[in-house]
Short mmCIF file of C-alpha atoms in Angstrom, two decimals:
data_model
loop_
_atom_site.label_atom_id
_atom_site.label_comp_id
_atom_site.label_asym_id
_atom_site.label_seq_id
_atom_site.Cartn_x
_atom_site.Cartn_y
_atom_site.Cartn_z
CA UNK A 1 19.44 -84.50 99.70
CA UNK A 2 18.83 -82.96 103.14
CA UNK A 3 20.02 -79.41 102.41
CA UNK A 4 17.90 -79.14 99.26
CA UNK A 5 14.65 -79.56 101.19
CA UNK A 6 15.79 -77.62 104.23
CA UNK A 7 16.44 -74.58 102.01
CA UNK A 8 12.91 -74.71 100.62
CA UNK A 9 10.92 -75.14 103.82
CA UNK A 10 9.69 -71.57 104.12
CA UNK A 11 8.53 -71.54 100.50
CA UNK A 12 7.00 -75.02 100.45
CA UNK A 13 5.17 -74.99 103.78
CA UNK A 14 3.68 -71.55 103.68
CA UNK A 15 3.43 -70.64 99.97
CA UNK A 16 5.90 -67.83 100.28
CA UNK A 17 6.78 -66.35 96.90
CA UNK A 18 8.32 -63.16 95.55
CA UNK A 19 6.78 -59.75 95.06
CA UNK A 20 8.54 -57.11 92.96
CA UNK A 21 8.06 -53.68 94.51
CA UNK A 22 9.19 -52.08 91.27
CA UNK A 23 6.56 -53.54 88.91
CA UNK A 24 4.03 -55.16 91.25
CA UNK A 25 4.40 -58.72 89.90
CA UNK A 26 4.05 -61.85 92.01
CA UNK A 27 6.18 -64.93 91.37
CA UNK A 28 5.94 -68.47 92.63
CA UNK A 29 8.26 -70.15 93.22
CA UNK A 30 10.48 -67.43 94.66
CA UNK A 31 12.74 -65.64 92.18
CA UNK A 32 16.05 -63.91 92.70
CA UNK A 33 15.66 -61.47 89.84
CA UNK A 34 12.47 -60.01 88.35
CA UNK A 35 12.39 -61.00 84.65
CA UNK A 36 10.65 -57.71 83.79
CA UNK A 37 12.70 -55.27 85.83
CA UNK A 38 16.08 -57.00 85.57
CA UNK A 39 18.61 -54.75 87.36
CA UNK A 40 15.84 -52.57 88.79
CA UNK A 41 14.28 -55.61 90.52
CA UNK A 42 13.08 -54.98 94.05
CA UNK A 43 12.05 -58.43 95.14
CA UNK A 44 10.94 -59.37 98.59
CA UNK A 45 9.47 -62.53 100.07
CA UNK A 46 5.74 -62.41 100.54
CA UNK A 47 3.25 -64.87 101.97
CA UNK A 48 0.81 -65.63 99.18
CA UNK A 49 -2.97 -65.98 99.53
CA UNK A 50 -4.21 -69.29 100.93
CA UNK A 51 -6.98 -69.61 98.37
CA UNK A 52 -7.25 -70.03 94.65
CA UNK A 53 -9.07 -71.86 91.88
CA UNK A 54 -8.24 -74.93 89.83
CA UNK A 55 -7.18 -73.81 86.34
CA UNK A 56 -6.59 -77.35 85.05
CA UNK A 57 -5.73 -80.75 86.45
CA UNK A 58 -4.79 -84.31 85.73
CA UNK A 59 -4.95 -87.62 87.54
CA UNK A 60 -1.61 -89.39 87.53
CA UNK A 61 -0.53 -92.36 89.67
CA UNK A 62 -3.95 -92.10 91.42
CA UNK A 63 -3.26 -88.54 92.55
CA UNK A 64 -4.91 -85.33 91.42
CA UNK A 65 -2.28 -82.82 90.37
CA UNK A 66 -3.64 -79.37 89.58
CA UNK A 67 -2.52 -75.98 88.35
CA UNK A 68 -3.91 -73.59 90.92
CA UNK A 69 -4.45 -69.93 90.16
CA UNK A 70 -3.86 -68.06 93.42
CA UNK A 71 -5.90 -64.98 94.20
CA UNK A 72 -2.95 -62.65 93.49
CA UNK A 73 -2.52 -63.95 89.93
CA UNK A 74 0.43 -66.28 90.56
CA UNK A 75 0.11 -69.99 89.75
CA UNK A 76 1.27 -73.04 91.65
CA UNK A 77 1.27 -76.73 90.83
CA UNK A 78 0.14 -78.93 93.72
CA UNK A 79 -1.74 -82.05 94.67
CA UNK A 80 -5.41 -81.60 95.51
CA UNK A 81 -6.87 -83.82 98.22
CA UNK A 82 -10.36 -84.60 96.97
CA UNK A 83 -12.25 -87.46 95.33
CA UNK A 84 -13.19 -85.41 92.31
CA UNK A 85 -12.33 -81.93 91.10
CA UNK A 86 -13.24 -79.69 88.19
CA UNK A 87 -11.87 -76.61 86.47
CA UNK A 88 -12.97 -73.48 88.35
CA UNK A 89 -13.31 -75.23 91.73
CA UNK A 90 -12.26 -73.09 94.71
CA UNK A 91 -9.52 -74.54 96.88
CA UNK A 92 -7.44 -73.53 99.89
CA UNK A 93 -4.01 -74.60 101.00
CA UNK A 94 -3.31 -77.35 103.52
CA UNK A 95 -0.08 -78.60 105.09
CA UNK A 96 0.44 -82.21 104.02
CA UNK A 97 2.94 -85.01 103.65
CA UNK A 98 4.25 -85.49 100.09
CA UNK A 99 6.51 -88.50 100.52
CA UNK A 100 9.49 -89.96 102.26
CA UNK A 101 12.89 -91.39 101.48
CA UNK A 102 12.30 -95.01 102.42
CA UNK A 103 10.95 -96.18 105.78
CA UNK A 104 13.63 -94.61 107.94
CA UNK A 105 14.30 -91.66 105.65
CA UNK A 106 13.38 -88.02 105.68
CA UNK A 107 9.70 -87.18 105.30
CA UNK A 108 8.86 -84.51 102.75
CA UNK A 109 6.11 -82.10 103.67
CA UNK A 110 4.64 -79.39 101.52
CA UNK A 111 1.50 -77.54 100.52
CA UNK A 112 -1.46 -79.36 99.06
CA UNK A 113 -4.91 -77.93 98.41
CA UNK A 114 -8.38 -78.98 99.54
CA UNK A 115 -11.79 -77.90 98.18
CA UNK A 116 -13.41 -75.02 100.06
CA UNK B 1 27.95 -68.59 54.28
CA UNK B 2 25.12 -70.78 52.98
CA UNK B 3 24.92 -74.18 54.63
CA UNK B 4 23.59 -77.41 53.16
CA UNK B 5 22.84 -80.90 54.38
CA UNK B 6 24.69 -83.29 52.08
CA UNK B 7 24.41 -86.65 53.81
CA UNK B 8 21.87 -88.30 56.10
CA UNK B 9 21.75 -91.51 58.11
CA UNK B 10 19.41 -93.05 60.65
CA UNK B 11 19.05 -96.36 62.44
CA UNK B 12 15.78 -98.10 62.91
CA UNK B 13 14.04 -96.66 66.02
CA UNK B 14 12.72 -99.06 68.63
CA UNK B 15 13.83 -101.57 71.22
CA UNK B 16 17.29 -102.38 69.93
CA UNK B 17 18.22 -104.94 72.58
CA UNK B 18 21.07 -106.49 70.62
CA UNK B 19 22.80 -103.21 69.80
CA UNK B 20 24.89 -100.97 72.02
CA UNK B 21 24.91 -97.19 72.38
CA UNK B 22 28.18 -96.88 70.49
CA UNK B 23 27.21 -99.26 67.71
CA UNK B 24 23.92 -97.53 66.90
CA UNK B 25 25.68 -94.20 66.67
CA UNK B 26 28.21 -95.69 64.27
CA UNK B 27 25.49 -97.24 62.12
CA UNK B 28 23.82 -93.85 61.59
CA UNK B 29 27.12 -92.04 61.10
CA UNK B 30 28.43 -94.47 58.48
CA UNK B 31 25.13 -94.27 56.58
CA UNK B 32 25.46 -90.47 56.50
CA UNK B 33 29.09 -90.61 55.31
CA UNK B 34 28.21 -93.11 52.61
CA UNK B 35 25.29 -90.96 51.55
CA UNK B 36 27.62 -88.12 50.52
CA UNK B 37 30.64 -90.23 49.70
CA UNK B 38 33.13 -88.84 52.20
CA UNK B 39 35.53 -90.79 54.36
CA UNK B 40 35.28 -88.91 57.64
CA UNK B 41 38.70 -87.27 57.77
CA UNK B 42 37.17 -84.23 56.04
CA UNK B 43 35.02 -83.51 59.10
CA UNK B 44 35.96 -80.41 61.08
CA UNK B 45 33.85 -81.05 64.17
CA UNK B 46 31.30 -83.42 65.67
CA UNK B 47 28.16 -82.27 67.53
CA UNK B 48 26.23 -84.97 69.38
CA UNK B 49 22.73 -84.51 70.76
CA UNK B 50 22.20 -86.75 73.76
CA UNK B 51 19.86 -86.11 76.66
CA UNK B 52 21.03 -88.38 79.39
CA UNK B 53 23.77 -90.89 78.75
CA UNK B 54 24.52 -90.50 82.43
CA UNK B 55 21.11 -91.64 83.60
CA UNK B 56 20.16 -94.03 80.79
CA UNK B 57 23.42 -95.97 80.49
CA UNK B 58 25.66 -94.49 83.21
CA UNK B 59 28.01 -93.04 80.61
CA UNK B 60 29.13 -89.44 80.36
CA UNK B 61 31.82 -87.99 78.08
CA UNK B 62 29.62 -89.14 75.21
CA UNK B 63 31.19 -86.98 72.50
CA UNK B 64 34.68 -88.34 73.10
CA UNK B 65 33.32 -91.88 73.15
CA UNK B 66 31.65 -91.30 69.81
CA UNK B 67 34.71 -89.70 68.21
CA UNK B 68 36.71 -92.68 69.44
CA UNK B 69 34.33 -95.40 68.28
CA UNK B 70 33.88 -93.70 64.91
CA UNK B 71 37.65 -93.80 64.45
CA UNK B 72 37.75 -90.03 64.31
CA UNK B 73 39.78 -89.55 67.49
CA UNK B 74 42.66 -90.85 65.34
CA UNK B 75 42.55 -87.50 63.51
CA UNK B 76 41.92 -85.48 66.64
CA UNK B 77 38.56 -84.19 65.38
CA UNK B 78 36.89 -82.15 68.15
CA UNK B 79 33.59 -83.48 69.47
CA UNK B 80 31.05 -81.94 71.83
CA UNK B 81 27.82 -83.18 73.32
CA UNK B 82 24.80 -80.90 73.29
CA UNK B 83 22.08 -81.37 75.90
CA UNK B 84 18.66 -79.75 75.87
CA UNK B 85 16.41 -82.59 77.06
CA UNK B 86 14.55 -84.01 74.06
CA UNK B 87 15.55 -80.96 72.02
CA UNK B 88 19.19 -82.09 72.23
CA UNK B 89 19.25 -83.29 68.60
CA UNK B 90 17.81 -80.07 67.19
CA UNK B 91 20.18 -78.05 69.35
CA UNK B 92 23.17 -80.10 68.15
CA UNK B 93 22.05 -79.43 64.58
CA UNK B 94 21.94 -75.71 65.31
CA UNK B 95 25.46 -75.73 66.78
CA UNK B 96 26.71 -77.58 63.70
CA UNK B 97 24.87 -75.15 61.41
CA UNK B 98 26.45 -72.15 63.16
CA UNK B 99 29.91 -73.71 62.91
CA UNK B 100 29.63 -73.92 59.12
CA UNK B 101 27.68 -70.68 58.65
CA UNK B 102 30.37 -68.76 60.53
CA UNK B 103 33.11 -70.16 58.34
CA UNK B 104 34.80 -71.86 61.28
CA UNK B 105 34.43 -75.30 59.66
CA UNK B 106 33.74 -76.45 56.08
CA UNK B 107 32.20 -79.84 56.87
CA UNK B 108 30.73 -81.00 60.18
CA UNK B 109 28.59 -83.82 61.47
CA UNK B 110 25.51 -83.33 63.66
CA UNK B 111 24.24 -86.48 65.28
CA UNK B 112 21.84 -87.63 67.94
CA UNK B 113 21.86 -90.85 69.91
CA UNK B 114 20.01 -92.34 72.84
CA UNK B 115 19.84 -95.82 74.34
CA UNK B 116 16.88 -95.95 76.69
CA UNK B 117 15.92 -99.61 76.98
CA UNK B 118 18.91 -100.43 79.19
CA UNK B 119 17.42 -98.12 81.86
CA UNK B 120 14.92 -99.34 84.49
CA UNK B 121 12.81 -96.17 84.42
CA UNK B 122 13.11 -94.35 81.08
CA UNK B 123 10.02 -92.14 81.69
CA UNK B 124 11.53 -91.12 85.02
CA UNK B 125 14.70 -90.07 83.22
CA UNK B 126 12.74 -88.19 80.55
CA UNK B 127 10.85 -86.40 83.35
CA UNK B 128 14.12 -84.89 84.58
CA UNK B 129 13.41 -82.31 81.85
CA UNK B 130 10.75 -80.72 84.08
CA UNK B 131 11.42 -78.70 87.26
CA UNK B 132 12.44 -81.27 89.87
CA UNK B 133 11.94 -79.00 92.86
CA UNK B 134 8.53 -77.56 92.01
CA UNK B 135 6.89 -79.94 89.52
CA UNK B 136 8.31 -83.40 90.14
CA UNK B 137 8.24 -82.86 93.91
CA UNK B 138 4.45 -82.51 93.95
CA UNK B 139 3.95 -85.72 91.98
CA UNK B 140 3.88 -84.50 88.39
CA UNK B 141 5.83 -86.13 85.58
CA UNK B 142 6.17 -85.12 81.92
CA UNK B 143 2.86 -86.70 80.77
CA UNK B 144 1.04 -85.08 83.73
CA UNK B 145 2.07 -81.59 82.63
CA UNK B 146 1.02 -82.21 79.03
CA UNK B 147 -2.24 -83.62 80.39
CA UNK B 148 -2.87 -80.38 82.29
CA UNK B 149 -2.33 -78.46 79.04
CA UNK B 150 -4.60 -80.86 77.13
CA UNK B 151 -7.44 -80.57 79.65
CA UNK B 152 -7.29 -76.76 79.52
CA UNK B 153 -7.23 -76.74 75.69
CA UNK B 154 -10.34 -78.91 75.67
CA UNK B 155 -12.06 -76.72 78.26
CA UNK B 156 -11.24 -73.45 76.52
CA UNK B 157 -11.44 -74.34 72.83
CA UNK B 158 -13.67 -77.41 72.67
CA UNK B 159 -10.90 -79.70 71.47
CA UNK B 160 -11.90 -83.31 72.14
CA UNK B 161 -10.19 -86.55 73.08
CA UNK B 162 -11.15 -87.80 69.59
CA UNK B 163 -9.26 -84.90 67.98
CA UNK B 164 -6.11 -85.87 69.88
CA UNK B 165 -6.66 -89.54 69.02
CA UNK B 166 -6.85 -88.64 65.32
CA UNK B 167 -3.32 -87.23 65.52
CA UNK B 168 -1.99 -90.56 66.79
CA UNK B 169 -3.99 -92.40 64.11
CA UNK B 170 -2.53 -90.20 61.34
CA UNK B 171 1.02 -90.66 62.55
CA UNK B 172 0.67 -94.44 62.78
CA UNK B 173 -0.75 -94.47 59.25
CA UNK B 174 2.27 -92.54 57.96
CA UNK B 175 4.76 -94.79 59.78
CA UNK B 176 3.55 -97.85 57.88
CA UNK B 177 5.64 -96.63 54.93
CA UNK B 178 8.72 -95.72 56.97
CA UNK B 179 11.20 -98.63 57.17
CA UNK B 180 12.96 -97.00 60.16
CA UNK B 181 9.77 -96.60 62.22
CA UNK B 182 9.12 -98.39 65.50
CA UNK B 183 5.36 -98.94 64.97
CA UNK B 184 4.56 -99.73 61.35
CA UNK B 185 0.95 -100.50 61.98
CA UNK B 186 -2.29 -98.60 61.73
CA UNK B 187 -4.47 -97.93 64.74
CA UNK B 188 -8.05 -96.67 65.05
CA UNK B 189 -9.48 -93.77 67.03
CA UNK B 190 -11.26 -96.32 69.27
CA UNK B 191 -7.92 -98.00 70.04
CA UNK B 192 -6.54 -94.71 71.32
CA UNK B 193 -9.68 -93.87 73.30
CA UNK B 194 -9.84 -97.29 74.93
CA UNK B 195 -6.14 -97.42 75.85
CA UNK B 196 -5.26 -96.93 79.50
CA UNK B 197 -4.85 -93.49 81.03
CA UNK B 198 -1.27 -92.37 81.59
CA UNK B 199 -2.29 -88.98 82.96
CA UNK B 200 -5.94 -88.05 82.39
CA UNK B 201 -7.04 -87.15 79.73
CA UNK B 202 -3.94 -88.53 77.95
CA UNK B 203 -3.84 -92.25 77.27
CA UNK B 204 -1.06 -94.68 76.35
CA UNK B 205 -1.70 -94.17 72.64
CA UNK B 206 -1.51 -90.37 73.00
CA UNK B 207 2.11 -90.74 74.11
CA UNK B 208 5.22 -91.34 72.02
CA UNK B 209 7.21 -94.41 73.04
CA UNK B 210 10.73 -94.08 74.36
CA UNK B 211 13.06 -95.65 71.84
CA UNK B 212 16.64 -96.54 71.13
CA UNK B 213 18.03 -94.96 68.02
CA UNK B 214 20.61 -92.76 66.38
CA UNK B 215 20.64 -90.34 63.48
CA UNK B 216 23.31 -88.29 61.77
CA UNK B 217 23.59 -85.58 59.12
CA UNK B 218 26.59 -84.07 57.37
CA UNK B 219 26.57 -80.31 56.83
CA UNK B 220 28.84 -78.46 54.46
CA UNK B 221 29.24 -74.96 53.08
CA UNK B 222 27.63 -74.29 49.71
CA UNK B 223 30.79 -74.68 47.59
CA UNK B 224 31.73 -78.03 49.03
CA UNK B 225 28.11 -79.16 49.14
CA UNK B 226 27.74 -78.74 45.38
CA UNK B 227 30.85 -80.86 44.82
CA UNK B 228 29.74 -83.59 47.21
CA UNK B 229 26.19 -84.11 46.08
CA UNK B 230 23.73 -83.39 43.30
CA UNK B 231 20.87 -82.66 45.64
CA UNK B 232 22.07 -80.46 48.52
CA UNK B 233 19.30 -79.40 50.86
CA UNK B 234 19.84 -75.86 52.13
CA UNK B 235 19.33 -74.67 55.68
CA UNK B 236 17.33 -71.46 55.23
CA UNK B 237 17.06 -70.81 58.97
CA UNK B 238 17.80 -72.54 62.24
CA UNK B 239 16.53 -70.74 65.32
CA UNK B 240 16.09 -71.51 68.97
CA UNK B 241 14.15 -69.94 71.83
CA UNK B 242 13.66 -70.51 75.55
CA UNK B 243 10.66 -70.28 77.83
CA UNK B 244 10.19 -70.60 81.59
CA UNK B 245 11.04 -74.17 82.60
CA UNK B 246 8.11 -74.71 84.97
CA UNK B 247 4.61 -74.53 83.54
CA UNK B 248 3.36 -72.49 86.50
CA UNK B 249 5.67 -69.61 85.58
CA UNK B 250 4.13 -69.17 82.12
CA UNK B 251 1.39 -66.62 81.65
CA UNK B 252 -0.44 -68.61 78.97
CA UNK B 253 -0.43 -72.38 79.50
CA UNK B 254 -1.82 -72.95 76.00
CA UNK B 255 0.94 -71.28 74.00
CA UNK B 256 4.46 -72.61 73.74
CA UNK B 257 6.06 -69.21 73.56
CA UNK B 258 9.46 -70.65 72.66
CA UNK B 259 7.88 -72.36 69.65
CA UNK B 260 6.10 -69.24 68.44
CA UNK B 261 9.19 -67.08 68.93
CA UNK B 262 11.63 -69.51 67.28
CA UNK B 263 9.28 -70.02 64.33
CA UNK B 264 8.61 -66.30 63.87
CA UNK B 265 12.37 -65.71 63.81
CA UNK B 266 12.87 -68.58 61.37
CA UNK B 267 10.15 -67.34 58.98
CA UNK B 268 11.70 -63.86 59.06
CA UNK B 269 15.21 -65.16 58.29
CA UNK B 270 13.98 -67.52 55.56
CA UNK B 271 11.74 -64.72 54.20
CA UNK B 272 8.68 -66.95 54.02
CA UNK B 273 5.46 -67.39 55.96
CA UNK B 274 3.93 -70.50 57.51
CA UNK B 275 1.62 -70.86 54.49
CA UNK B 276 4.67 -71.53 52.29
CA UNK B 277 5.79 -74.58 54.27
CA UNK B 278 5.01 -77.73 52.27
CA UNK B 279 5.80 -80.35 54.91
CA UNK B 280 6.68 -80.35 58.61
CA UNK B 281 8.12 -82.72 61.17
CA UNK B 282 6.98 -81.58 64.62
CA UNK B 283 7.57 -82.73 68.17
CA UNK B 284 4.55 -84.94 68.97
CA UNK B 285 5.89 -86.40 72.21
CA UNK B 286 2.20 -86.27 73.16
CA UNK B 287 -0.71 -85.75 70.77
CA UNK B 288 -1.51 -82.42 72.43
CA UNK B 289 2.04 -81.27 71.65
CA UNK B 290 1.40 -81.74 67.91
CA UNK B 291 -1.88 -79.84 68.20
CA UNK B 292 -0.15 -76.92 69.95
CA UNK B 293 2.54 -77.00 67.25
CA UNK B 294 -0.10 -76.43 64.52
CA UNK B 295 -1.11 -73.27 66.35
CA UNK B 296 2.23 -71.97 67.58
CA UNK B 297 3.93 -72.53 64.19
CA UNK B 298 1.14 -70.50 62.56
CA UNK B 299 -0.48 -73.32 60.56
CA UNK B 300 -3.72 -72.60 62.44
CA UNK B 301 -5.03 -69.81 64.66
CA UNK B 302 -4.80 -70.27 68.42
CA UNK B 303 -7.60 -72.57 69.49
CA UNK B 304 -8.29 -73.85 65.98
CA UNK B 305 -5.61 -76.55 65.72
CA UNK B 306 -8.16 -79.35 65.91
CA UNK B 307 -9.72 -78.18 62.63
CA UNK B 308 -6.56 -79.19 60.72
CA UNK B 309 -6.75 -82.79 61.90
CA UNK B 310 -10.55 -83.00 61.56
CA UNK B 311 -10.40 -81.75 57.98
CA UNK B 312 -7.43 -83.90 56.96
CA UNK B 313 -5.19 -80.92 56.19
CA UNK B 314 -2.22 -82.41 58.05
CA UNK B 315 -2.44 -85.80 56.30
CA UNK B 316 -0.13 -86.68 53.42
CA UNK B 317 -2.03 -85.14 50.48
CA UNK B 318 -3.47 -82.37 52.68
CA UNK B 319 -2.57 -78.68 52.69
CA UNK B 320 0.26 -79.04 55.21
CA UNK B 321 1.31 -82.65 55.82
CA UNK B 322 2.72 -83.02 59.35
CA UNK B 323 4.94 -85.90 60.44
CA UNK B 324 5.03 -88.00 57.26
CA UNK B 325 7.68 -90.12 59.02
CA UNK B 326 5.14 -91.15 61.65
CA UNK B 327 6.47 -88.57 64.08
CA UNK B 328 7.67 -89.32 67.57
CA UNK B 329 4.42 -91.19 68.15
CA UNK B 330 4.93 -93.94 65.59
CA UNK B 331 8.45 -93.57 64.20
CA UNK B 332 9.61 -93.54 67.82
CA UNK B 333 11.22 -91.06 70.18
CA UNK B 334 14.90 -91.76 70.69
CA UNK B 335 15.10 -88.59 72.79
CA UNK B 336 18.44 -86.96 71.81
CA UNK B 337 18.28 -88.51 68.33
CA UNK B 338 14.81 -87.17 67.51
CA UNK B 339 15.76 -83.66 66.37
CA UNK B 340 18.28 -85.02 63.88
CA UNK B 341 15.88 -87.79 62.78
CA UNK B 342 13.40 -85.06 61.84
CA UNK B 343 16.03 -83.40 59.62
CA UNK B 344 16.83 -86.77 58.00
CA UNK B 345 13.15 -87.24 57.11
CA UNK B 346 12.80 -83.74 55.65
CA UNK B 347 15.97 -84.11 53.58
CA UNK B 348 14.58 -87.35 52.11
CA UNK B 349 11.28 -85.57 51.43
CA UNK B 350 12.98 -82.63 49.71
CA UNK B 351 15.16 -84.93 47.61
CA UNK B 352 12.12 -86.95 46.58
CA UNK B 353 13.47 -90.11 48.20
CA UNK B 354 10.70 -90.73 50.73
CA UNK B 355 9.03 -93.61 48.89
CA UNK B 356 5.36 -94.20 49.56
CA UNK B 357 5.20 -91.41 52.14
CA UNK B 358 6.52 -88.83 49.65
CA UNK B 359 5.10 -85.32 49.80
CA UNK B 360 5.64 -82.84 46.97
CA UNK B 361 7.72 -80.27 48.81
CA UNK B 362 10.14 -77.42 48.26
CA UNK B 363 10.19 -75.94 51.76
CA UNK B 364 10.16 -77.96 54.94
CA UNK B 365 10.10 -77.16 58.65
CA UNK B 366 11.30 -79.12 61.67
CA UNK B 367 10.26 -78.37 65.26
CA UNK B 368 12.14 -80.02 68.11
CA UNK B 369 10.91 -79.28 71.64
CA UNK B 370 12.55 -79.88 75.01
CA UNK B 371 10.39 -80.99 77.95
CA UNK B 372 7.13 -79.04 78.09
CA UNK B 373 8.47 -76.35 75.77
CA UNK B 374 11.20 -74.51 77.65
CA UNK B 375 13.42 -75.14 74.61
CA UNK B 376 12.31 -75.02 70.98
CA UNK B 377 14.44 -75.36 67.86
CA UNK B 378 12.97 -74.58 64.45
CA UNK B 379 14.75 -75.40 61.21
CA UNK B 380 13.60 -74.42 57.73
CA UNK B 381 15.06 -76.40 54.82
CA UNK B 382 14.69 -75.92 51.09
CA UNK B 383 15.43 -77.87 47.96
#
């Protein structure tokens, strides 16, 4: 399990996604081929905006999980740290702990969002 | 080559504690063979829909196991397992259909089987159909993603929790007359609304159960079909489409693009429109999924799905009865068996053998969906 999370650190911690220089589309999570441009893809990593709005959300296992629309048009699914949220609420990213593999196991960190 | 379904079989769906994986498959398979009066040796190939034998019962190599236990390994009949999450059954049916349509085989069996109650966390296994690295990691499971869709549909189109509850109520009402159904009892809108939240706004009674069960159908080319049975049911189209696996990658969260594409293709091939479908079995793993199906299959305009349930159009006796079997919600959701179970129901409907839940139908449509819609299989059948 270690390598899987190690590989994703850059993308999980900093909301780094893909930008296609050929068509101007943003993708999150990172892609290795642009679905529109196919062989003409010119993808590069790009740090995405820190802010967005809640497009929709649910409460599951006492956590708020929301679909966030980032300011560049890409979407990301993440936990929101708040008591109550609503559709349209502005949020910004925050570095948070997601879980761990048992008491002595690896701790998973990632991006969550908090209300602005 | 025209392809027909000539035999159908299905076990009861539910918590089948006293039956094993291999025995439920056999039960459905034998019923299908008996239905068309063949022995089994005539079969050219076996296609088995199964989502997760590995996780549910720690058994892989499912197809070989099934060929063996059915006594068909004796004749060396090739068997293959087809996996597409909870669209495994529909996908197995499509593989079987293509095998006969191409002329490769004359008679084949398409089956689906799942044993979930022997697992400690069936919903966890079902949630392996979503993106583990980007959806599950952040705390979402399958109901959570459908809940996000449901909340947005309500926000954008004014669909209400009562509308969704009415879908569960309808499906329970239909299941009362289905001897194979898991929940043969009626429920009320208030029961749904007062049941516990699974993932807000979806409640326990908005969700299909996870069930044990198996189903099987025999397909044959037209010439053989006419010899084997008096009432062959023809496959007019069987199409499949894919969408992005993770919800966040889809432009429109409220359209299952795979469903709309597969159904458009199916209508084109069958040379009919959605208004000519007399009965449908759709993938109501969650009530919101059935509502989206109304819209994405073209029974209602986008955003107007709730009207069909409010006005009773999807009830037996309505304009387009949906899920006369009780659907996944009340007949049960035996994951990999569901897509074939839908075909079994529609064949019974088209033959006029559906008893008290009979709909007067000439054309029928089945929609089997994997996960949150990254796979959709649409089948159109006719009398």
